[in-house]
Short mmCIF file of C-alpha atoms in Angstrom, two decimals:
data_model
loop_
_atom_site.label_atom_id
_atom_site.label_comp_id
_atom_site.label_asym_id
_atom_site.label_seq_id
_atom_site.Cartn_x
_atom_site.Cartn_y
_atom_site.Cartn_z
CA UNK A 1 -9.80 31.19 -65.23
CA UNK A 2 -7.76 32.64 -62.40
CA UNK A 3 -3.98 32.49 -62.71
CA UNK A 4 -3.38 33.01 -58.99
CA UNK A 5 -3.74 29.77 -56.96
CA UNK A 6 -4.28 31.68 -53.70
CA UNK A 7 -7.06 33.77 -55.22
CA UNK A 8 -8.54 30.75 -57.01
CA UNK A 9 -8.76 28.88 -53.67
CA UNK A 10 -10.27 31.90 -51.96
CA UNK A 11 -12.95 32.25 -54.65
CA UNK A 12 -13.69 28.51 -54.66
CA UNK A 13 -14.23 28.47 -50.90
CA UNK A 14 -16.06 31.78 -50.51
CA UNK A 15 -19.72 32.03 -49.61
CA UNK A 16 -21.94 33.92 -52.13
CA UNK A 17 -21.92 37.09 -50.05
CA UNK A 18 -18.13 37.02 -49.80
CA UNK A 19 -17.93 36.82 -53.60
CA UNK A 20 -19.98 40.00 -53.86
CA UNK A 21 -17.72 41.66 -51.30
CA UNK A 22 -14.68 40.59 -53.30
CA UNK A 23 -16.13 42.23 -56.40
CA UNK A 24 -16.68 45.44 -54.49
CA UNK A 25 -13.10 45.30 -53.20
CA UNK A 26 -11.71 44.88 -56.68
CA UNK A 27 -13.85 47.70 -58.11
CA UNK A 28 -12.75 50.01 -55.27
CA UNK A 29 -9.10 49.03 -55.81
CA UNK A 30 -9.37 49.80 -59.54
CA UNK A 31 -10.93 53.19 -58.94
CA UNK A 32 -8.41 54.09 -56.24
CA UNK A 33 -5.66 53.21 -58.72
CA UNK A 34 -7.30 55.49 -61.32
CA UNK A 35 -7.58 58.25 -58.75
CA UNK A 36 -3.92 57.82 -57.82
CA UNK A 37 -2.87 58.25 -61.45
CA UNK A 38 -4.80 61.53 -61.54
CA UNK A 39 -4.56 64.05 -64.36
CA UNK A 40 -1.62 63.38 -66.61
CA UNK A 41 -0.54 64.08 -70.17
CA UNK A 42 1.38 60.79 -70.30
CA UNK A 43 -0.43 58.54 -72.77
CA UNK A 44 0.52 55.28 -71.05
CA UNK A 45 -0.64 56.57 -67.70
CA UNK A 46 -3.92 57.81 -69.19
CA UNK A 47 -4.39 54.40 -70.80
CA UNK A 48 -3.80 52.67 -67.45
CA UNK A 49 -6.24 55.02 -65.75
CA UNK A 50 -9.00 54.32 -68.29
CA UNK A 51 -8.30 50.57 -68.09
CA UNK A 52 -8.79 50.74 -64.31
CA UNK A 53 -12.07 52.62 -64.70
CA UNK A 54 -13.10 50.14 -67.40
CA UNK A 55 -12.46 47.21 -65.06
CA UNK A 56 -14.57 48.86 -62.38
CA UNK A 57 -17.36 49.40 -64.93
CA UNK A 58 -17.20 45.71 -65.87
CA UNK A 59 -17.48 44.69 -62.21
CA UNK A 60 -20.45 46.98 -61.61
CA UNK A 61 -22.05 45.55 -64.76
CA UNK A 62 -21.62 42.01 -63.36
CA UNK A 63 -23.05 43.05 -60.00
CA UNK A 64 -26.06 44.50 -61.83
CA UNK A 65 -26.47 41.47 -64.08
CA UNK A 66 -26.60 38.96 -61.24
CA UNK A 67 -29.29 40.76 -59.28
CA UNK A 68 -32.28 38.50 -58.68
CA UNK A 69 -35.14 40.96 -59.12
CA UNK A 70 -37.78 38.43 -58.03
CA UNK A 71 -36.14 37.31 -54.80
CA UNK A 72 -34.41 40.61 -54.10
CA UNK A 73 -37.52 42.75 -54.24
CA UNK A 74 -37.07 46.38 -53.25
CA UNK A 75 -33.42 45.90 -52.30
CA UNK A 76 -32.55 44.52 -55.74
CA UNK A 77 -34.47 47.36 -57.37
CA UNK A 78 -32.55 49.93 -55.31
CA UNK A 79 -29.22 48.26 -56.05
CA UNK A 80 -30.00 48.29 -59.78
CA UNK A 81 -30.65 52.04 -59.60
CA UNK A 82 -27.41 52.57 -57.69
CA UNK A 83 -25.37 50.45 -60.10
CA UNK A 84 -26.80 52.29 -63.10
CA UNK A 85 -26.09 55.63 -61.47
CA UNK A 86 -22.51 54.55 -60.75
CA UNK A 87 -22.16 53.43 -64.36
CA UNK A 88 -23.33 56.85 -65.52
CA UNK A 89 -20.87 58.57 -63.17
CA UNK A 90 -17.93 56.48 -64.34
CA UNK A 91 -18.87 56.92 -68.00
CA UNK A 92 -18.92 60.66 -67.40
CA UNK A 93 -15.55 60.33 -65.68
CA UNK A 94 -14.13 58.74 -68.86
CA UNK A 95 -15.24 61.81 -70.86
CA UNK A 96 -14.50 64.58 -68.40
CA UNK A 97 -11.90 64.36 -65.66
CA UNK A 98 -13.62 64.95 -62.33
CA UNK A 99 -11.75 63.80 -59.24
CA UNK A 100 -14.69 64.61 -56.93
CA UNK A 101 -17.08 62.41 -58.92
CA UNK A 102 -14.59 59.55 -58.82
CA UNK A 103 -14.18 59.96 -55.07
CA UNK A 104 -17.97 59.94 -54.71
CA UNK A 105 -18.22 56.63 -56.58
CA UNK A 106 -15.51 55.11 -54.41
CA UNK A 107 -17.33 56.25 -51.27
CA UNK A 108 -20.61 54.72 -52.43
CA UNK A 109 -18.89 51.43 -53.29
CA UNK A 110 -17.23 51.37 -49.87
CA UNK A 111 -20.59 51.94 -48.17
CA UNK A 112 -22.18 49.13 -50.19
CA UNK A 113 -19.25 46.84 -49.35
CA UNK A 114 -19.71 47.61 -45.65
CA UNK A 115 -23.38 46.76 -45.90
CA UNK A 116 -22.57 43.43 -47.53
CA UNK A 117 -19.96 42.72 -44.84
CA UNK A 118 -22.70 43.22 -42.25
CA UNK A 119 -24.96 40.81 -44.18
CA UNK A 120 -22.10 38.29 -44.18
CA UNK A 121 -21.53 38.76 -40.44
CA UNK A 122 -25.20 38.19 -39.69
CA UNK A 123 -25.70 35.19 -41.99
CA UNK A 124 -22.28 33.49 -41.88
CA UNK A 125 -20.79 34.60 -38.60
CA UNK A 126 -17.64 36.67 -38.42
CA UNK A 127 -16.76 38.45 -41.68
CA UNK A 128 -13.84 36.94 -43.53
CA UNK A 129 -10.78 39.09 -44.10
CA UNK A 130 -9.41 39.24 -47.62
CA UNK A 131 -5.94 40.26 -48.62
CA UNK A 132 -5.81 43.91 -49.75
CA UNK A 133 -6.05 44.48 -53.46
CA UNK A 134 -7.86 41.23 -54.21
#
Protein backbone atom coordinates (compact mmCIF):
# COMPACT_ATOMS: atom_id res chain seq x y z
CA UNK A 1 0.00 0.00 0.00
CA UNK A 2 1.26 3.45 -0.90
CA UNK A 3 0.89 6.20 1.72
CA UNK A 4 1.29 9.02 -0.80
CA UNK A 5 -1.98 9.80 -2.66
CA UNK A 6 -0.12 11.54 -5.51
CA UNK A 7 2.17 8.56 -6.03
CA UNK A 8 -0.71 6.12 -5.62
CA UNK A 9 -2.64 7.92 -8.38
CA UNK A 10 0.43 8.01 -10.62
CA UNK A 11 0.99 4.26 -10.20
CA UNK A 12 -2.69 3.45 -10.72
CA UNK A 13 -2.79 5.39 -14.00
CA UNK A 14 0.62 4.40 -15.38
CA UNK A 15 1.07 2.14 -18.37
CA UNK A 16 3.13 -1.04 -17.75
CA UNK A 17 6.27 0.46 -19.31
CA UNK A 18 5.95 3.57 -17.12
CA UNK A 19 5.81 1.32 -14.05
CA UNK A 20 9.13 -0.24 -15.07
CA UNK A 21 10.60 3.23 -15.61
CA UNK A 22 9.39 4.28 -12.16
CA UNK A 23 11.18 1.29 -10.63
CA UNK A 24 14.39 2.28 -12.40
CA UNK A 25 14.00 5.86 -11.17
CA UNK A 26 13.57 4.71 -7.58
CA UNK A 27 16.56 2.34 -7.76
CA UNK A 28 18.72 5.11 -9.25
CA UNK A 29 17.54 7.54 -6.56
CA UNK A 30 18.41 5.04 -3.80
CA UNK A 31 21.88 4.42 -5.18
CA UNK A 32 22.55 8.13 -5.68
CA UNK A 33 21.57 8.65 -2.04
CA UNK A 34 24.00 5.89 -1.01
CA UNK A 35 26.72 7.46 -3.13
CA UNK A 36 26.05 10.85 -1.57
CA UNK A 37 26.49 9.40 1.93
CA UNK A 38 29.89 8.05 0.86
CA UNK A 39 32.45 6.63 3.25
CA UNK A 40 31.67 7.44 6.84
CA UNK A 41 32.38 6.11 10.29
CA UNK A 42 28.99 7.31 11.54
CA UNK A 43 26.91 4.22 12.28
CA UNK A 44 23.55 5.84 11.48
CA UNK A 45 24.83 7.13 8.15
CA UNK A 46 26.30 3.71 7.29
CA UNK A 47 22.97 2.13 8.18
CA UNK A 48 21.13 4.58 5.90
CA UNK A 49 23.57 3.89 3.10
CA UNK A 50 23.10 0.13 3.33
CA UNK A 51 19.32 0.56 3.53
CA UNK A 52 19.41 2.56 0.29
CA UNK A 53 21.51 -0.12 -1.42
CA UNK A 54 19.15 -2.77 -0.01
CA UNK A 55 16.13 -0.97 -1.50
CA UNK A 56 17.85 -0.83 -4.88
CA UNK A 57 18.62 -4.56 -4.63
CA UNK A 58 14.95 -5.26 -3.87
CA UNK A 59 13.86 -3.25 -6.90
CA UNK A 60 16.31 -5.04 -9.18
CA UNK A 61 15.05 -8.34 -7.77
CA UNK A 62 11.47 -7.35 -8.64
CA UNK A 63 12.50 -6.29 -12.15
CA UNK A 64 14.18 -9.68 -12.58
CA UNK A 65 11.23 -11.60 -11.14
CA UNK A 66 8.66 -10.06 -13.49
CA UNK A 67 10.58 -10.82 -16.68
CA UNK A 68 8.49 -12.91 -19.06
CA UNK A 69 11.12 -15.25 -20.44
CA UNK A 70 8.73 -16.78 -23.01
CA UNK A 71 7.44 -13.55 -24.53
CA UNK A 72 10.61 -11.55 -23.92
CA UNK A 73 12.94 -13.93 -25.72
CA UNK A 74 16.51 -12.74 -26.13
CA UNK A 75 15.78 -9.33 -24.59
CA UNK A 76 14.44 -10.89 -21.40
CA UNK A 77 17.42 -13.23 -21.27
CA UNK A 78 19.83 -10.30 -21.62
CA UNK A 79 17.98 -8.26 -19.00
CA UNK A 80 18.14 -11.21 -16.58
CA UNK A 81 21.91 -11.39 -17.05
CA UNK A 82 22.21 -7.64 -16.50
CA UNK A 83 20.02 -7.71 -13.37
CA UNK A 84 22.01 -10.57 -11.91
CA UNK A 85 25.27 -8.80 -12.67
CA UNK A 86 23.96 -5.63 -11.01
CA UNK A 87 22.91 -7.69 -7.99
CA UNK A 88 26.42 -9.11 -7.75
CA UNK A 89 27.93 -5.63 -8.02
CA UNK A 90 25.69 -4.21 -5.29
CA UNK A 91 26.28 -7.20 -3.03
CA UNK A 92 30.01 -6.63 -3.46
CA UNK A 93 29.42 -2.95 -2.68
CA UNK A 94 27.84 -3.94 0.64
CA UNK A 95 30.99 -5.87 1.56
CA UNK A 96 33.67 -3.58 0.17
CA UNK A 97 33.23 0.13 -0.34
CA UNK A 98 33.85 0.91 -4.01
CA UNK A 99 32.52 4.24 -5.26
CA UNK A 100 33.44 3.46 -8.88
CA UNK A 101 31.44 0.22 -8.87
CA UNK A 102 28.43 2.03 -7.45
CA UNK A 103 28.73 4.74 -10.10
CA UNK A 104 28.93 2.01 -12.76
CA UNK A 105 25.69 0.42 -11.52
CA UNK A 106 23.95 3.82 -11.54
CA UNK A 107 25.13 4.45 -15.10
CA UNK A 108 23.83 1.06 -16.28
CA UNK A 109 20.46 1.67 -14.62
CA UNK A 110 20.23 5.11 -16.23
CA UNK A 111 20.96 3.59 -19.64
CA UNK A 112 18.30 0.92 -19.12
CA UNK A 113 15.82 3.57 -17.99
CA UNK A 114 16.53 5.59 -21.14
CA UNK A 115 15.90 2.52 -23.27
CA UNK A 116 12.56 1.93 -21.56
CA UNK A 117 11.64 5.60 -22.03
CA UNK A 118 12.24 5.13 -25.75
CA UNK A 119 10.01 2.03 -25.71
CA UNK A 120 7.33 4.08 -23.98
CA UNK A 121 7.67 6.90 -26.51
CA UNK A 122 7.30 4.47 -29.40
CA UNK A 123 4.39 2.48 -27.98
CA UNK A 124 2.49 5.07 -25.97
CA UNK A 125 3.44 8.38 -27.56
CA UNK A 126 5.33 11.06 -25.68
CA UNK A 127 7.10 9.80 -22.57
CA UNK A 128 5.48 10.82 -19.31
CA UNK A 129 7.45 12.97 -16.92
CA UNK A 130 7.60 11.84 -13.32
CA UNK A 131 8.43 13.98 -10.33
CA UNK A 132 12.08 13.59 -9.30
CA UNK A 133 12.76 11.10 -6.54
CA UNK A 134 9.64 9.03 -7.17
